Amino acid sequence: MPGTPPPARRTVLRAAAIVPAAGLGAVACSSGGGDGGGSNRSAPTAPTDLGASDEVKVGASKLYKDENVVVSRISDDEYKAFSTICTHAKCPINKLEGHKLICPCHGSQFDATNGKVLHDPAVTPLPELPVKVEDGKIVAG
């Protein structure tokens, strides 16, 4: 525009420094960032064999990272399974402490026995998956 002075050199340099940093933050918070290199971002939709049913003891939970599933054994013959794709930013959850699932991206926490949110930023529980035992193997999805 005529009559408008050009921006000061300091303003131009500051903007040039901020844009790449802002881009890194956007990548880290996007659905593609922060998963430690994993690319599988969905729980199984078809029945998936997770292994021997006795691998999950009564009262315990087991995280199946490659399948994005957590299975909790409520009683001898009752199992619960949930997707381990965080409902906040779709990051695969890769940490289980007891019955507490911890998302590596932003720290959301979920109860592995019922999928409920224990700690924000997530507000939506994990989706439950159908699970059964067939021929001594846990099948979920």
mmCIF file of C-alpha atoms in Angstrom, residues 4-139:
data_model
loop_
_atom_site.group_PDB
_atom_site.id
_atom_site.type_symbol
_atom_site.label_atom_id
_atom_site.label_comp_id
_atom_site.label_asym_id
_atom_site.label_seq_id
_atom_site.Cartn_x
_atom_site.Cartn_y
_atom_site.Cartn_z
ATOM 1 C CA THR A 4 2.605 2.365 4.545
ATOM 2 C CA PRO A 5 6.153 1.920 5.860
ATOM 3 C CA PRO A 6 7.738 -1.548 5.384
ATOM 4 C CA PRO A 7 7.869 -3.717 8.525
ATOM 5 C CA ALA A 8 10.904 -3.351 10.713
ATOM 6 C CA ARG A 9 13.658 -5.910 10.221
ATOM 7 C CA ARG A 10 13.204 -7.149 13.799
ATOM 8 C CA THR A 11 9.478 -7.845 13.137
ATOM 9 C CA VAL A 12 10.267 -9.856 10.012
ATOM 10 C CA LEU A 13 12.967 -11.911 11.774
ATOM 11 C CA ARG A 14 10.738 -12.600 14.787
ATOM 12 C CA ALA A 15 7.935 -13.844 12.536
ATOM 13 C CA ALA A 16 10.375 -16.068 10.635
ATOM 14 C CA ALA A 17 11.482 -17.645 13.928
ATOM 15 C CA ILE A 18 7.956 -18.184 15.278
ATOM 16 C CA VAL A 19 6.411 -19.879 12.229
ATOM 17 C CA PRO A 20 8.585 -23.051 12.302
ATOM 18 C CA ALA A 21 8.165 -23.386 16.090
ATOM 19 C CA ALA A 22 4.396 -23.087 15.783
ATOM 20 C CA GLY A 23 4.444 -25.721 13.056
ATOM 21 C CA LEU A 24 6.263 -28.165 15.342
ATOM 22 C CA GLY A 25 3.654 -27.660 18.036
ATOM 23 C CA ALA A 26 0.864 -28.317 15.556
ATOM 24 C CA VAL A 27 2.513 -31.547 14.428
ATOM 25 C CA ALA A 28 2.959 -32.754 18.011
ATOM 26 C CA CYS A 29 -0.709 -32.114 18.790
ATOM 27 C CA SER A 30 -2.083 -33.490 15.550
ATOM 28 C CA SER A 31 -3.365 -37.019 15.191
ATOM 29 C CA GLY A 32 -0.002 -37.981 13.696
ATOM 30 C CA GLY A 33 2.353 -36.828 16.425
ATOM 31 C CA GLY A 34 3.705 -38.230 19.612
ATOM 32 C CA ASP A 35 3.166 -41.937 19.139
ATOM 33 C CA GLY A 36 6.790 -42.935 19.189
ATOM 34 C CA GLY A 37 6.827 -43.870 15.520
ATOM 35 C CA GLY A 38 3.862 -46.246 15.527
ATOM 36 C CA SER A 39 1.536 -45.979 12.605
ATOM 37 C CA ASN A 40 -1.394 -48.174 13.650
ATOM 38 C CA ARG A 41 -4.055 -45.755 14.866
ATOM 39 C CA SER A 42 -7.075 -48.000 15.211
ATOM 40 C CA ALA A 43 -8.320 -50.855 17.305
ATOM 41 C CA PRO A 44 -9.288 -54.060 15.498
ATOM 42 C CA THR A 45 -12.657 -53.997 13.778
ATOM 43 C CA ALA A 46 -12.559 -57.684 12.858
ATOM 44 C CA PRO A 47 -12.095 -60.426 15.463
ATOM 45 C CA THR A 48 -8.401 -60.560 16.384
ATOM 46 C CA ASP A 49 -6.658 -63.374 18.277
ATOM 47 C CA LEU A 50 -4.754 -61.816 21.178
ATOM 48 C CA GLY A 51 -3.271 -65.005 22.598
ATOM 49 C CA ALA A 52 -3.885 -67.409 25.461
ATOM 50 C CA SER A 53 -6.666 -66.456 27.856
ATOM 51 C CA ASP A 54 -4.538 -67.408 30.871
ATOM 52 C CA GLU A 55 -2.090 -64.600 30.007
ATOM 53 C CA VAL A 56 -4.549 -62.247 31.724
ATOM 54 C CA LYS A 57 -5.001 -63.241 35.365
ATOM 55 C CA VAL A 58 -8.251 -62.602 37.241
ATOM 56 C CA GLY A 59 -8.185 -59.014 38.512
ATOM 57 C CA ALA A 60 -5.441 -57.962 36.067
ATOM 58 C CA SER A 61 -5.265 -56.044 32.803
ATOM 59 C CA LYS A 62 -2.997 -56.555 29.819
ATOM 60 C CA LEU A 63 -2.093 -54.054 27.108
ATOM 61 C CA TYR A 64 -1.757 -55.369 23.554
ATOM 62 C CA LYS A 65 0.164 -52.491 21.971
ATOM 63 C CA ASP A 66 0.336 -53.840 18.427
ATOM 64 C CA GLU A 67 -3.440 -54.340 18.325
ATOM 65 C CA ASN A 68 -4.341 -51.146 20.275
ATOM 66 C CA VAL A 69 -6.405 -53.126 22.774
ATOM 67 C CA VAL A 70 -6.438 -53.522 26.539
ATOM 68 C CA VAL A 71 -8.087 -56.563 28.111
ATOM 69 C CA SER A 72 -9.113 -56.793 31.756
ATOM 70 C CA ARG A 73 -10.166 -60.054 33.331
ATOM 71 C CA ILE A 74 -12.974 -59.264 35.739
ATOM 72 C CA SER A 75 -13.639 -62.857 36.851
ATOM 73 C CA ASP A 76 -12.803 -66.401 35.706
ATOM 74 C CA ASP A 77 -15.088 -66.120 32.704
ATOM 75 C CA GLU A 78 -15.632 -62.357 32.268
ATOM 76 C CA TYR A 79 -13.307 -60.215 30.181
ATOM 77 C CA LYS A 80 -13.597 -56.557 29.151
ATOM 78 C CA ALA A 81 -11.745 -55.074 26.180
ATOM 79 C CA PHE A 82 -11.294 -51.457 25.140
ATOM 80 C CA SER A 83 -9.623 -49.612 22.313
ATOM 81 C CA THR A 84 -6.368 -47.966 23.389
ATOM 82 C CA ILE A 85 -6.582 -45.117 20.909
ATOM 83 C CA CYS A 86 -6.844 -42.004 23.066
ATOM 84 C CA THR A 87 -10.149 -40.216 22.603
ATOM 85 C CA HIS A 88 -8.430 -36.823 22.958
ATOM 86 C CA ALA A 89 -5.968 -36.759 20.042
ATOM 87 C CA LYS A 90 -6.098 -40.309 18.638
ATOM 88 C CA CYS A 91 -2.648 -41.275 19.932
ATOM 89 C CA PRO A 92 -2.046 -44.982 20.593
ATOM 90 C CA ILE A 93 -1.745 -45.530 24.346
ATOM 91 C CA ASN A 94 1.415 -47.450 25.126
ATOM 92 C CA LYS A 95 1.584 -47.513 28.930
ATOM 93 C CA LEU A 96 -0.376 -49.525 31.480
ATOM 94 C CA GLU A 97 0.241 -49.212 35.233
ATOM 95 C CA GLY A 98 -1.994 -51.680 37.077
ATOM 96 C CA HIS A 99 -5.389 -50.755 35.616
ATOM 97 C CA LYS A 100 -4.396 -47.216 34.582
ATOM 98 C CA LEU A 101 -3.732 -46.508 30.896
ATOM 99 C CA ILE A 102 -1.571 -43.436 30.233
ATOM 100 C CA CYS A 103 -1.475 -41.657 26.880
ATOM 101 C CA PRO A 104 2.026 -40.510 25.879
ATOM 102 C CA CYS A 105 0.839 -37.506 23.889
ATOM 103 C CA HIS A 106 -0.899 -35.295 26.451
ATOM 104 C CA GLY A 107 -1.177 -37.354 29.645
ATOM 105 C CA SER A 108 -4.804 -38.472 29.470
ATOM 106 C CA GLN A 109 -5.487 -41.440 31.732
ATOM 107 C CA PHE A 110 -8.150 -44.135 31.514
ATOM 108 C CA ASP A 111 -9.360 -47.043 33.654
ATOM 109 C CA ALA A 112 -8.598 -50.298 31.808
ATOM 110 C CA THR A 113 -11.504 -52.110 33.497
ATOM 111 C CA ASN A 114 -14.271 -49.787 32.314
ATOM 112 C CA GLY A 115 -12.723 -47.317 29.820
ATOM 113 C CA LYS A 116 -13.599 -44.269 31.940
ATOM 114 C CA VAL A 117 -11.441 -41.144 31.900
ATOM 115 C CA LEU A 118 -9.314 -40.749 35.029
ATOM 116 C CA HIS A 119 -7.366 -37.640 33.974
ATOM 117 C CA ASP A 120 -7.931 -35.028 31.265
ATOM 118 C CA PRO A 121 -7.449 -33.609 28.655
ATOM 119 C CA ALA A 122 -9.583 -36.516 27.337
ATOM 120 C CA VAL A 123 -13.251 -36.305 28.317
ATOM 121 C CA THR A 124 -14.689 -39.224 26.327
ATOM 122 C CA PRO A 125 -14.268 -42.793 27.616
ATOM 123 C CA LEU A 126 -12.477 -45.423 25.556
ATOM 124 C CA PRO A 127 -14.788 -47.433 23.293
ATOM 125 C CA GLU A 128 -15.537 -50.950 24.495
ATOM 126 C CA LEU A 129 -14.783 -53.794 22.110
ATOM 127 C CA PRO A 130 -16.482 -57.161 21.909
ATOM 128 C CA VAL A 131 -14.322 -59.827 23.534
ATOM 129 C CA LYS A 132 -14.683 -63.576 24.052
ATOM 130 C CA VAL A 133 -12.595 -66.648 24.717
ATOM 131 C CA GLU A 134 -12.509 -69.247 21.945
ATOM 132 C CA ASP A 135 -10.470 -72.440 22.260
ATOM 133 C CA GLY A 136 -8.509 -70.950 25.156
ATOM 134 C CA LYS A 137 -7.645 -67.754 23.240
ATOM 135 C CA ILE A 138 -8.807 -64.181 23.755
ATOM 136 C CA VAL A 139 -10.511 -62.793 20.647
#
